[in-house]
XYZ file of C-alpha atoms in Angstrom:
743
model
C 23.431 66.048 -87.802
C 22.321 62.708 -86.457
C 23.420 61.175 -83.156
C 22.409 57.752 -81.871
C 21.456 57.532 -78.194
C 22.798 54.075 -77.394
C 26.220 53.004 -76.120
C 29.012 53.712 -78.586
C 27.083 56.595 -80.140
C 28.005 57.646 -83.667
C 27.947 61.059 -85.263
C 27.177 61.915 -88.896
C 27.952 65.454 -90.095
C 27.207 66.830 -93.554
C 28.710 70.186 -94.491
C 30.865 71.860 -97.119
C 34.632 71.755 -96.968
C 35.770 74.851 -95.071
C 38.961 76.750 -95.754
C 40.147 80.120 -94.497
C 38.138 82.150 -97.006
C 34.888 80.218 -96.633
C 35.264 80.223 -92.847
C 35.335 84.024 -92.881
C 32.241 84.089 -95.106
C 30.276 81.663 -92.955
C 31.255 82.915 -89.505
C 31.738 86.624 -90.255
C 34.824 87.116 -88.097
C 35.012 90.429 -86.235
C 37.747 92.881 -87.149
C 40.375 93.398 -84.452
C 39.678 97.157 -84.488
C 36.051 96.607 -83.602
C 37.070 94.141 -80.920
C 39.270 96.761 -79.248
C 36.544 99.406 -79.646
C 33.961 97.111 -78.075
C 36.261 96.333 -75.142
C 36.865 100.042 -74.607
C 33.124 100.731 -74.621
C 32.517 97.983 -72.068
C 35.269 99.312 -69.797
C 33.964 102.890 -70.050
C 30.460 102.098 -68.875
C 29.733 103.889 -65.602
C 26.222 102.725 -64.835
C 25.078 102.046 -61.290
C 25.000 98.322 -61.950
C 28.564 98.359 -63.252
C 29.769 100.239 -60.180
C 28.041 97.693 -57.963
C 29.746 94.819 -59.775
C 33.141 96.463 -59.403
C 32.657 97.154 -55.693
C 31.511 93.613 -54.958
C 34.427 92.269 -56.982
C 37.108 94.284 -55.170
C 35.514 93.962 -51.711
C 34.260 90.344 -51.567
C 33.105 90.776 -47.951
C 30.101 92.807 -49.165
C 28.982 89.985 -51.454
C 28.914 87.134 -48.942
C 28.368 88.708 -45.520
C 24.663 89.608 -46.189
C 23.948 85.935 -46.886
C 25.920 84.664 -43.880
C 23.930 82.093 -41.905
C 24.705 82.077 -38.185
C 22.701 78.892 -37.684
C 24.642 76.929 -40.322
C 28.115 78.397 -39.975
C 28.258 80.212 -36.632
C 29.267 77.357 -34.320
C 31.833 75.887 -36.693
C 33.446 79.272 -37.346
C 33.535 80.046 -33.610
C 35.244 76.783 -32.650
C 37.609 77.021 -35.600
C 38.458 80.669 -34.892
C 39.278 80.016 -31.248
C 41.459 77.030 -32.171
C 43.380 78.956 -34.829
C 43.698 81.984 -32.533
C 45.324 79.812 -29.881
C 47.791 78.579 -32.521
C 48.521 82.158 -33.612
C 49.946 83.037 -30.191
C 52.899 80.629 -30.013
C 53.554 80.648 -33.735
C 53.473 84.444 -33.911
C 56.054 84.806 -31.154
C 58.161 81.912 -32.425
C 58.272 83.023 -36.051
C 59.165 86.560 -34.934
C 62.537 85.107 -33.973
C 62.938 83.945 -37.580
C 62.202 87.477 -38.771
C 64.810 88.791 -36.274
C 62.281 91.082 -34.549
C 60.945 91.021 -30.958
C 58.157 88.450 -30.327
C 55.435 91.054 -29.807
C 55.704 92.060 -33.469
C 54.794 88.489 -34.360
C 51.548 89.034 -32.455
C 50.920 92.275 -34.347
C 51.486 90.340 -37.585
C 48.874 87.810 -36.481
C 46.282 90.551 -35.978
C 46.267 93.406 -38.523
C 46.830 91.437 -41.774
C 44.213 88.853 -40.727
C 41.561 91.576 -40.418
C 42.475 93.007 -43.835
C 42.278 89.590 -45.502
C 38.882 89.036 -43.859
C 37.590 91.992 -45.913
C 39.329 91.437 -49.248
C 40.130 87.692 -49.401
C 38.172 85.072 -51.336
C 39.384 81.829 -49.716
C 37.204 80.549 -46.867
C 39.702 78.221 -45.238
C 43.245 79.600 -45.401
C 44.696 81.135 -42.248
C 46.674 84.267 -43.031
C 49.505 85.214 -40.699
C 53.095 84.331 -39.901
C 54.783 81.570 -41.879
C 58.219 80.084 -41.376
C 59.561 80.483 -44.930
C 58.428 84.099 -45.283
C 59.698 84.896 -41.792
C 63.180 83.579 -42.524
C 63.255 85.562 -45.783
C 62.416 88.753 -43.873
C 64.950 87.814 -41.200
C 67.738 87.463 -43.733
C 67.047 91.021 -44.956
C 66.854 92.422 -41.415
C 70.121 90.822 -40.355
C 71.867 91.937 -43.530
C 70.924 95.600 -43.188
C 71.088 95.714 -39.378
C 73.818 93.243 -38.333
C 74.951 92.819 -34.743
C 78.338 94.355 -35.523
C 76.755 97.762 -36.102
C 75.444 97.964 -32.531
C 78.528 97.085 -30.486
C 79.520 99.698 -27.902
C 82.244 99.893 -25.261
C 81.051 98.981 -21.807
C 82.666 99.028 -18.411
C 86.053 97.366 -17.855
C 86.869 97.739 -21.569
C 84.197 95.169 -22.463
C 82.129 95.231 -25.640
C 78.361 95.438 -25.194
C 75.652 95.141 -27.841
C 72.846 97.691 -27.818
C 70.043 95.176 -28.419
C 67.278 97.749 -28.095
C 68.680 99.908 -30.890
C 69.329 96.837 -33.004
C 65.749 95.608 -32.618
C 64.353 99.029 -33.498
C 66.410 99.145 -36.679
C 65.444 95.609 -37.680
C 61.767 96.379 -37.179
C 62.150 99.362 -39.515
C 63.806 97.165 -42.164
C 61.125 94.468 -41.839
C 58.301 97.041 -42.077
C 59.820 98.695 -45.159
C 60.298 95.326 -46.864
C 56.722 94.356 -46.029
C 55.308 97.604 -47.385
C 57.226 97.300 -50.660
C 56.212 93.626 -50.922
C 52.558 94.597 -50.509
C 52.835 97.338 -53.126
C 54.264 94.819 -55.598
C 51.414 92.394 -54.932
C 48.687 95.032 -55.231
C 50.085 96.386 -58.493
C 50.420 92.901 -59.960
C 46.855 92.124 -58.918
C 45.463 95.325 -60.457
C 47.071 94.555 -63.823
C 45.638 91.002 -63.681
C 49.081 89.477 -63.291
C 47.917 86.605 -61.125
C 49.125 84.132 -63.730
C 52.724 84.856 -62.619
C 52.350 81.998 -60.167
C 52.099 79.578 -63.092
C 55.836 79.997 -63.569
C 56.303 78.506 -60.118
C 55.488 74.858 -60.696
C 54.503 72.606 -57.812
C 57.864 70.769 -57.763
C 59.619 74.148 -57.637
C 57.473 75.447 -54.762
C 57.801 72.255 -52.752
C 61.541 72.005 -53.347
C 61.957 75.666 -52.424
C 59.970 75.416 -49.188
C 61.908 72.288 -48.199
C 65.194 74.101 -48.801
C 63.908 77.131 -46.875
C 62.927 74.841 -44.003
C 66.576 73.762 -43.843
C 67.564 77.409 -43.378
C 64.890 77.766 -40.672
C 66.190 74.768 -38.746
C 69.751 76.022 -38.952
C 68.776 79.481 -37.743
C 67.067 78.030 -34.648
C 69.901 75.767 -33.526
C 71.689 78.648 -31.800
C 68.663 79.234 -29.550
C 68.320 75.545 -28.747
C 72.004 75.115 -27.842
C 72.388 78.522 -26.245
C 75.395 79.611 -28.346
C 76.166 82.757 -30.344
C 77.697 81.914 -33.744
C 78.944 84.521 -36.171
C 76.579 85.649 -38.884
C 77.355 84.731 -42.489
C 75.794 86.018 -45.691
C 75.861 85.180 -49.368
C 76.223 81.769 -51.051
C 77.083 78.785 -48.835
C 75.830 80.723 -45.807
C 74.124 77.644 -44.408
C 77.246 75.495 -44.646
C 79.396 78.145 -42.955
C 76.813 78.455 -40.167
C 76.757 74.705 -39.585
C 80.544 74.620 -39.385
C 80.496 77.494 -36.904
C 77.846 75.743 -34.788
C 79.942 72.588 -34.767
C 82.905 74.618 -33.524
C 80.808 76.101 -30.686
C 79.251 72.809 -29.531
C 81.638 72.513 -26.539
C 80.219 75.847 -25.313
C 76.620 74.546 -25.278
C 74.489 76.015 -22.481
C 73.292 72.904 -20.646
C 70.178 74.432 -19.077
C 69.008 75.797 -22.427
C 69.628 72.446 -24.115
C 67.612 70.609 -21.446
C 64.687 73.004 -21.856
C 64.808 72.443 -25.626
C 64.851 68.659 -25.292
C 61.935 68.591 -22.846
C 59.868 70.923 -25.023
C 60.693 68.922 -28.169
C 59.709 65.648 -26.510
C 56.366 66.974 -25.298
C 55.557 68.607 -28.626
C 56.423 65.554 -30.722
C 54.522 63.070 -28.543
C 51.312 65.095 -28.286
C 51.346 66.096 -31.965
C 51.628 62.436 -32.941
C 48.674 61.674 -30.671
C 46.700 64.472 -32.329
C 47.551 63.040 -35.728
C 46.651 59.435 -34.859
C 43.389 60.259 -33.072
C 42.325 63.267 -35.115
C 38.936 61.700 -35.935
C 38.130 60.951 -32.313
C 39.227 64.283 -30.864
C 36.737 67.130 -31.048
C 39.646 69.603 -30.981
C 43.376 68.925 -31.245
C 45.239 69.249 -27.969
C 46.761 72.780 -27.940
C 50.159 71.480 -26.941
C 52.011 74.522 -28.236
C 50.076 76.861 -25.949
C 50.453 74.420 -23.067
C 54.213 74.256 -23.555
C 54.436 78.058 -23.645
C 52.437 78.385 -20.423
C 54.449 75.647 -18.689
C 57.750 77.102 -19.863
C 56.775 80.576 -18.687
C 55.717 79.325 -15.227
C 58.865 77.262 -14.728
C 61.078 80.110 -15.887
C 59.309 82.622 -13.629
C 59.328 80.600 -10.408
C 62.780 79.067 -10.942
C 64.177 82.431 -12.103
C 66.027 80.713 -14.929
C 67.323 83.946 -16.396
C 69.054 85.154 -13.233
C 70.173 81.815 -11.804
C 71.085 79.818 -14.920
C 71.512 82.529 -17.547
C 68.745 81.205 -19.782
C 67.782 83.594 -22.580
C 64.121 84.685 -22.316
C 61.730 86.675 -24.498
C 62.042 89.886 -22.503
C 59.742 92.884 -22.373
C 56.442 92.596 -24.217
C 54.542 95.886 -24.232
C 50.790 95.704 -23.763
C 48.428 97.416 -26.194
C 48.696 98.205 -29.876
C 51.167 100.540 -31.533
C 49.984 103.533 -33.586
C 50.516 103.428 -37.343
C 53.828 104.738 -38.609
C 55.096 105.333 -42.123
C 57.973 102.905 -42.846
C 61.277 104.376 -43.889
C 61.218 104.431 -47.668
C 64.968 104.959 -47.682
C 65.351 101.201 -47.329
C 63.408 100.537 -50.550
C 66.456 100.651 -52.801
C 68.245 98.104 -50.613
C 65.345 95.643 -50.256
C 63.580 95.883 -53.643
C 64.869 92.502 -54.856
C 64.088 90.765 -51.565
C 60.634 92.336 -51.436
C 59.753 91.066 -54.901
C 60.980 87.558 -54.025
C 58.886 87.592 -50.831
C 55.873 88.820 -52.821
C 56.113 86.015 -55.368
C 56.818 83.227 -52.863
C 54.126 84.402 -50.447
C 51.525 84.577 -53.200
C 52.512 81.184 -54.609
C 52.070 79.529 -51.207
C 48.783 81.325 -50.557
C 47.117 80.628 -53.907
C 48.206 76.992 -54.042
C 46.762 76.346 -50.583
C 43.628 78.372 -51.313
C 42.897 76.522 -54.558
C 43.405 73.196 -52.798
C 40.663 73.945 -50.258
C 38.428 75.548 -52.905
C 38.572 72.430 -55.049
C 37.821 70.242 -52.047
C 34.785 72.256 -50.890
C 33.444 73.336 -54.275
C 33.902 77.088 -54.487
C 36.049 79.419 -56.575
C 39.120 81.408 -55.545
C 39.923 84.498 -57.639
C 43.689 84.402 -58.205
C 43.975 88.126 -58.996
C 41.798 89.158 -56.054
C 43.900 86.943 -53.785
C 46.957 88.815 -54.982
C 45.285 92.142 -54.147
C 44.058 90.880 -50.764
C 47.484 89.592 -49.783
C 49.083 92.814 -51.027
C 46.711 94.994 -48.989
C 47.374 92.815 -45.930
C 51.100 93.415 -46.273
C 50.741 97.096 -47.219
C 48.543 97.999 -44.257
C 50.546 95.688 -42.005
C 53.720 97.560 -42.950
C 52.279 100.757 -41.439
C 51.664 98.890 -38.157
C 55.227 97.470 -38.028
C 54.204 93.975 -39.107
C 56.273 91.763 -41.381
C 55.139 89.875 -44.477
C 52.414 87.266 -44.185
C 50.964 84.418 -46.160
C 48.757 81.417 -45.416
C 50.012 78.708 -43.066
C 49.403 75.077 -43.916
C 49.207 73.901 -40.280
C 46.759 76.607 -39.174
C 44.685 76.260 -42.354
C 44.312 72.523 -41.805
C 43.184 73.165 -38.222
C 40.742 75.837 -39.410
C 39.203 73.420 -41.894
C 39.216 70.309 -39.696
C 37.557 72.061 -36.729
C 34.539 73.124 -38.758
C 35.487 76.517 -40.185
C 33.363 77.361 -43.223
C 33.902 81.074 -43.908
C 36.363 83.922 -43.351
C 34.585 84.681 -40.067
C 36.832 82.067 -38.457
C 39.845 84.196 -39.347
C 38.237 87.268 -37.824
C 37.554 85.396 -34.573
C 41.178 84.234 -34.428
C 42.276 87.867 -34.800
C 40.074 88.777 -31.812
C 41.851 86.130 -29.716
C 45.224 87.648 -30.647
C 43.854 91.147 -29.942
C 42.849 90.179 -26.399
C 46.263 88.634 -25.818
C 48.104 91.727 -27.036
C 45.999 94.025 -24.855
C 46.074 92.132 -21.570
C 48.123 88.921 -21.656
C 51.300 89.920 -23.478
C 53.414 90.870 -20.414
C 52.686 87.464 -18.849
C 55.013 85.785 -21.392
C 58.061 87.957 -20.703
C 59.817 85.120 -18.819
C 59.279 82.573 -21.603
C 62.606 80.964 -22.656
C 63.417 81.501 -26.330
C 64.436 77.837 -26.514
C 60.751 76.910 -26.149
C 59.812 79.076 -29.137
C 62.640 77.528 -31.179
C 61.361 74.049 -30.300
C 57.893 75.016 -31.553
C 59.379 76.194 -34.853
C 61.446 73.016 -35.101
C 58.463 70.680 -34.680
C 56.151 72.660 -36.978
C 58.563 72.147 -39.864
C 57.854 68.414 -39.969
C 55.343 68.854 -42.794
C 57.876 70.636 -44.972
C 60.511 67.961 -44.544
C 57.879 65.314 -45.298
C 57.880 66.793 -48.797
C 61.049 64.779 -49.400
C 58.636 61.928 -50.081
C 58.036 63.635 -53.431
C 61.367 62.292 -54.677
C 60.363 58.626 -55.251
C 56.959 59.691 -56.617
C 58.543 62.103 -59.101
C 61.108 59.462 -60.089
C 58.233 57.251 -61.224
C 56.124 59.962 -62.862
C 58.435 62.641 -64.317
C 62.229 62.738 -64.229
C 62.235 66.364 -65.396
C 60.052 67.445 -62.461
C 62.309 65.466 -60.161
C 65.304 67.338 -61.532
C 63.489 70.649 -60.955
C 62.741 69.635 -57.343
C 66.327 68.617 -56.606
C 67.935 71.605 -58.333
C 65.566 73.987 -56.531
C 66.339 72.390 -53.179
C 70.097 72.473 -53.712
C 70.086 76.050 -55.053
C 68.013 77.211 -52.089
C 70.287 75.492 -49.595
C 73.563 76.544 -51.189
C 72.786 79.950 -52.706
C 70.498 81.358 -50.009
C 66.800 82.116 -50.390
C 66.784 85.013 -52.860
C 69.484 83.743 -55.223
C 68.137 80.215 -54.892
C 64.674 81.307 -56.030
C 66.060 83.181 -59.036
C 68.279 80.257 -60.038
C 65.406 77.787 -59.626
C 63.006 79.773 -61.805
C 65.719 80.163 -64.437
C 66.409 76.437 -64.445
C 62.696 75.612 -64.689
C 62.285 77.883 -67.701
C 65.347 76.299 -69.293
C 63.772 72.859 -68.951
C 60.697 74.163 -70.779
C 62.847 75.673 -73.545
C 64.861 72.474 -73.899
C 61.697 70.405 -74.184
C 60.285 72.711 -76.853
C 63.545 72.422 -78.771
C 63.250 68.648 -78.773
C 59.644 68.027 -79.723
C 58.235 64.927 -81.321
C 57.850 65.280 -85.080
C 55.452 62.780 -86.575
C 53.394 61.881 -89.606
C 49.669 61.411 -89.162
C 47.297 58.892 -90.643
C 43.538 58.515 -90.632
C 41.745 56.162 -88.263
C 39.204 54.152 -90.307
C 35.559 55.259 -90.154
C 36.508 58.497 -88.375
C 37.930 61.913 -89.119
C 40.613 61.403 -86.463
C 44.255 61.615 -87.478
C 46.882 60.014 -85.256
C 50.576 59.177 -85.446
C 51.247 56.331 -87.821
C 54.308 55.311 -85.803
C 52.319 54.882 -82.587
C 48.972 53.527 -83.812
C 48.660 50.623 -86.208
C 45.083 51.595 -87.050
C 46.172 55.003 -88.341
C 46.711 54.608 -92.098
C 48.575 57.125 -94.220
C 46.479 58.597 -97.037
C 48.065 57.927 -100.447
C 49.684 61.021 -101.917
C 49.253 63.163 -98.775
C 51.818 63.791 -96.038
C 50.386 65.152 -92.765
C 53.144 66.599 -90.591
C 52.834 67.673 -86.959
C 55.117 68.963 -84.210
C 54.193 68.251 -80.595
C 55.484 71.649 -79.413
C 55.073 75.330 -80.180
C 56.933 76.662 -83.209
C 58.916 79.783 -82.411
C 62.382 81.247 -82.964
C 64.157 78.665 -80.784
C 62.978 75.612 -82.747
C 61.842 77.016 -86.117
C 64.965 75.787 -87.883
C 64.604 72.355 -86.302
C 61.001 72.281 -87.507
C 62.072 73.012 -91.084
C 64.793 70.365 -90.974
C 62.404 67.750 -89.587
C 59.810 68.591 -92.223
C 62.312 68.239 -95.053
C 63.368 64.862 -93.688
C 59.786 63.645 -93.766
C 59.086 64.682 -97.364
C 60.688 63.096 -100.459
C 64.443 63.266 -100.961
C 64.124 65.572 -103.949
C 62.794 68.371 -101.758
C 65.599 67.802 -99.292
C 68.145 67.943 -102.071
C 66.636 71.155 -103.316
C 66.948 72.620 -99.845
C 70.499 71.483 -99.221
C 71.710 72.439 -102.664
C 73.447 69.125 -103.273
C 72.284 69.212 -106.925
C 71.601 72.007 -109.354
C 68.117 73.471 -109.316
C 67.567 72.796 -113.019
C 68.459 69.124 -112.660
C 66.189 68.682 -109.645
C 63.250 70.417 -111.307
C 63.705 68.345 -114.462
C 63.826 65.099 -112.487
C 60.882 66.143 -110.360
C 58.794 67.087 -113.382
C 59.433 63.709 -114.995
C 58.483 61.884 -111.800
C 55.334 63.932 -111.259
C 54.337 63.379 -114.901
C 54.671 59.606 -114.599
C 53.026 59.549 -111.208
C 50.036 61.620 -112.288
C 49.597 59.577 -115.466
C 49.538 56.318 -113.525
C 47.168 57.597 -110.936
C 44.792 59.099 -113.486
C 43.996 55.657 -114.838
C 42.235 54.784 -111.575
C 40.077 57.943 -111.472
C 36.455 57.794 -112.530
C 34.351 60.999 -112.618
C 30.654 61.693 -113.033
C 28.230 64.476 -112.054
C 26.688 64.582 -108.560
C 26.379 66.815 -105.508
C 27.724 64.392 -102.907
C 30.414 65.196 -100.320
C 33.829 63.565 -100.067
C 34.024 60.243 -98.224
C 37.072 58.123 -97.469
C 36.399 54.516 -96.673
C 38.612 51.948 -94.930
C 40.169 50.793 -98.175
C 41.436 54.255 -98.998
C 38.763 54.879 -101.664
C 37.800 58.563 -101.799
C 34.563 59.990 -103.176
C 35.015 63.744 -103.508
C 32.666 66.507 -104.582
C 33.991 69.837 -105.817
C 31.554 72.029 -107.721
C 29.229 69.174 -108.798
C 32.177 66.961 -109.768
C 32.090 63.586 -108.019
C 35.355 61.634 -108.259
C 35.943 58.116 -106.995
C 39.582 57.515 -106.310
C 41.286 54.277 -105.354
C 45.042 53.808 -104.974
C 46.385 51.544 -107.663
C 47.417 48.046 -106.645
C 50.591 47.310 -108.557
C 52.178 43.928 -108.728
C 55.233 43.214 -106.655
C 57.537 43.474 -109.667
C 56.053 46.805 -110.747
C 56.436 48.186 -107.241
C 60.062 47.081 -107.094
C 60.745 48.553 -110.517
C 59.129 51.853 -109.628
C 61.024 51.973 -106.372
C 64.299 51.598 -108.223
C 63.365 54.160 -110.866
C 61.177 56.797 -109.335
C 61.088 56.344 -105.548
C 61.790 59.402 -103.498
C 60.094 58.522 -100.236
C 61.665 59.045 -96.830
C 60.736 57.797 -93.366
C 57.771 55.858 -94.644
C 56.172 58.729 -96.586
C 53.898 57.624 -99.377
C 55.323 57.669 -102.897
C 54.006 60.223 -105.400
C 53.299 62.772 -102.667
C 51.199 65.559 -104.150
C 50.198 67.372 -100.944
C 51.736 68.274 -97.610
C 49.492 69.246 -94.700
C 51.011 71.059 -91.718
C 49.087 70.614 -88.481
C 49.356 73.941 -86.628
C 47.124 73.021 -83.690
C 49.917 73.521 -81.071
C 50.699 77.011 -82.442
C 49.315 79.996 -80.516
C 51.416 82.788 -82.020
C 53.744 83.428 -84.960
C 57.018 85.330 -84.553
C 59.165 86.733 -87.347
C 61.560 83.783 -87.406
C 58.703 81.296 -87.710
C 57.117 83.434 -90.430
C 60.344 83.439 -92.427
C 60.665 79.672 -91.973
C 57.125 79.113 -93.256
C 57.844 81.251 -96.290
C 60.949 79.184 -97.040
C 59.025 75.946 -96.614
C 56.182 77.121 -98.857
C 58.628 78.189 -101.581
C 60.455 74.864 -101.508
C 57.285 72.798 -101.552
C 55.667 74.782 -104.364
C 58.798 74.540 -106.513
C 58.444 70.817 -105.924
C 54.839 70.845 -107.203
C 53.467 70.165 -103.717
C 50.431 71.923 -102.261
C 50.794 73.213 -98.711
C 47.518 73.387 -96.760
C 47.861 74.404 -93.121
C 45.363 73.617 -90.373
C 44.984 76.872 -88.436
C 41.978 77.610 -86.228
C 43.423 80.286 -83.918
C 42.284 83.701 -85.154
C 45.331 85.561 -83.846
C 47.629 83.222 -85.775
C 45.817 83.988 -89.032
C 46.002 87.703 -88.307
C 49.740 87.454 -87.627
C 50.224 85.615 -90.914
C 48.354 88.375 -92.732
C 50.349 91.154 -91.069
C 53.602 89.362 -91.864
C 52.811 89.238 -95.581
C 52.722 85.445 -95.699
C 49.848 85.165 -98.157
C 50.508 85.665 -101.848
C 49.197 84.539 -105.229
C 50.755 81.109 -104.800
C 49.492 80.563 -101.270
C 46.345 82.289 -100.043
C 43.910 81.956 -97.156
C 42.238 79.177 -99.108
C 45.182 77.030 -97.979
C 44.102 77.371 -94.325
C 41.624 74.891 -92.892
C 39.943 74.544 -89.491
C 40.699 70.812 -89.317
C 42.962 68.207 -90.840
C 39.977 66.443 -92.350
C 38.949 69.539 -94.320
C 42.490 69.868 -95.647
C 42.608 66.197 -96.662
C 39.314 66.391 -98.522
C 40.355 69.536 -100.377
C 43.697 67.981 -101.355
C 41.919 64.922 -102.743
C 39.448 67.102 -104.616
C 42.168 69.240 -106.158
C 44.404 66.279 -106.968
C 41.700 64.277 -108.713
C 40.351 67.291 -110.585
C 43.826 68.123 -111.868
C 44.532 64.544 -112.847
C 41.238 64.044 -114.629
C 41.605 67.268 -116.667
C 45.367 67.371 -117.225
C 47.013 66.618 -120.513
C 50.341 65.150 -119.631
C 52.602 67.059 -121.975
C 56.331 67.196 -121.340
C 57.432 70.082 -119.181
C 60.167 72.328 -120.546
C 62.415 73.893 -117.909
C 65.062 76.517 -118.441
C 68.362 76.170 -116.657
C 69.091 79.864 -116.240
């Protein structure tokens, strides 16, 4: 091989023409049995080194903590951890309202899972903990299985009183059981290397889903901001029914609660905009959320808002940590579907955010290990009465922007939450719930900013835009669990529809290269006389195999199509085809000149081919007929279709998009090969994927008429072999009439 080292380098390769048989001889392909045996031997090795690799793989902390540099990373991780820990406090308590559990359980959720992820996680910048979308998904399960109606009791003066303590206890049990089952799902999927499941959740689907979920979050917090108590609705159109109910209760708005909400919203919005505009000048963002919580607690305590004005407050927050407790597995049958949906959505959000930071900072995130780490965080958290967690975009951005470089920042943030739970928790008992709802409201700005995807998707991909809109509408109208299922189904349908409508094209050779491109799209791509190269832009499987066959028959001469459709008798078609092939081969043979040499086949820009096959060198040039002869032959013998060359002697099927062969595709290929061979057409196929060849062998595709010698690793090899075979046959054939029987 020779390669020039200047601009516009050229490559010259000299080798034999490779087909399926010669490729096996040259490369010595390994039998599938020995492949499986080798894999089993590798997996069964129990050496000390192998055990060390496994331990470091499943516990990433042991691989990076010995090399941790306090001088390089210590200060940045400390500042970042303190900043994120301060954010954990208000967000943990606020998002606990979304999960329909007391605020202290939001603090527990910001502590235990973070420590677990510190040990098993591979992302250095994501902040694990409470997240609005996951919290509202858990809250919908808790409210469904422990609704307010189940805890109404008769009070004094024939009044109805709700036992809120019993209700909260039951909802915590439901949330813990859902979290435990969610974690089990994630761990099992990670152990079986099922991390690729997230690939079925495309970015438009995830962003449309989180935007729709943010709409549910906003709606669920309006009752706290207006101080009203609407009825609870479930099932499809839940959000619309809730909005109608809130509109009906607007005259009953609690004025004091509304004023607190408006003041908190104003302060949060103004300071957050300042943080955003002056982020480069500020060493740390202003912790406005914590400041609002402290101010709201002080005002509520000294003004006694609960007793004087009837403002709803957080209530009792016990100090200290709770002992581990086994969740009630009796809820598993009722929450299995919700737990799986939470597992998939939580992992999709976590891995997408983790890979974003990994790409930016130049390190690798293990998708399967992330699934295990997140699953262990939820599993262990379920025993400590936490609810499901995932990474938060707002906290992760703060962790990265304040200098965090490793998972140590997450551990420091957990210490901040730990100190708060031990000593500072009871100080927030007088905090109005309207303040927490305002924090949730403002933090959802980033999710609603995703609506800016719509004009961008309109310009880039209408299908992705349709996925985004359908996902958003399904999530809003059908609720979170049904909306996710409907969105995934619709996304898969778009993929199926696009594979059923692929682009079928004929290929031609680009001069001075061995590249073959679409003749309809590139003027430089010239069809090779006598050879039809057919390609589908999509996979060939049971859903589009018949369409593939129909498209192929439209691209080849009419006679083959007639044979397939049965519009004429087989005997008549074969007789006509034999006459045409006889005339065609006789005319072409006059332009063939053969002599002995050991050269390889070359095709120049004029279509002249020099081919070597077993010391036979043939120079072939397409005949240049006069205009009258061409017109006469077109009237008499033409059978071309869609611009296919006349006198087609070979059809090449480009199988480069094919990664597997099913039974329907195998049957279709057999039908195609039978039709083309009856029509005196050779059928080389370009197949380089080993598993495809093995599937063809197991399906009994190869026979005496078509063998592995008809498979080629590239289109160029197939073209050269077709030219060799065609010229050899034409130079040695005696064109005697062909006798065909009609029975």
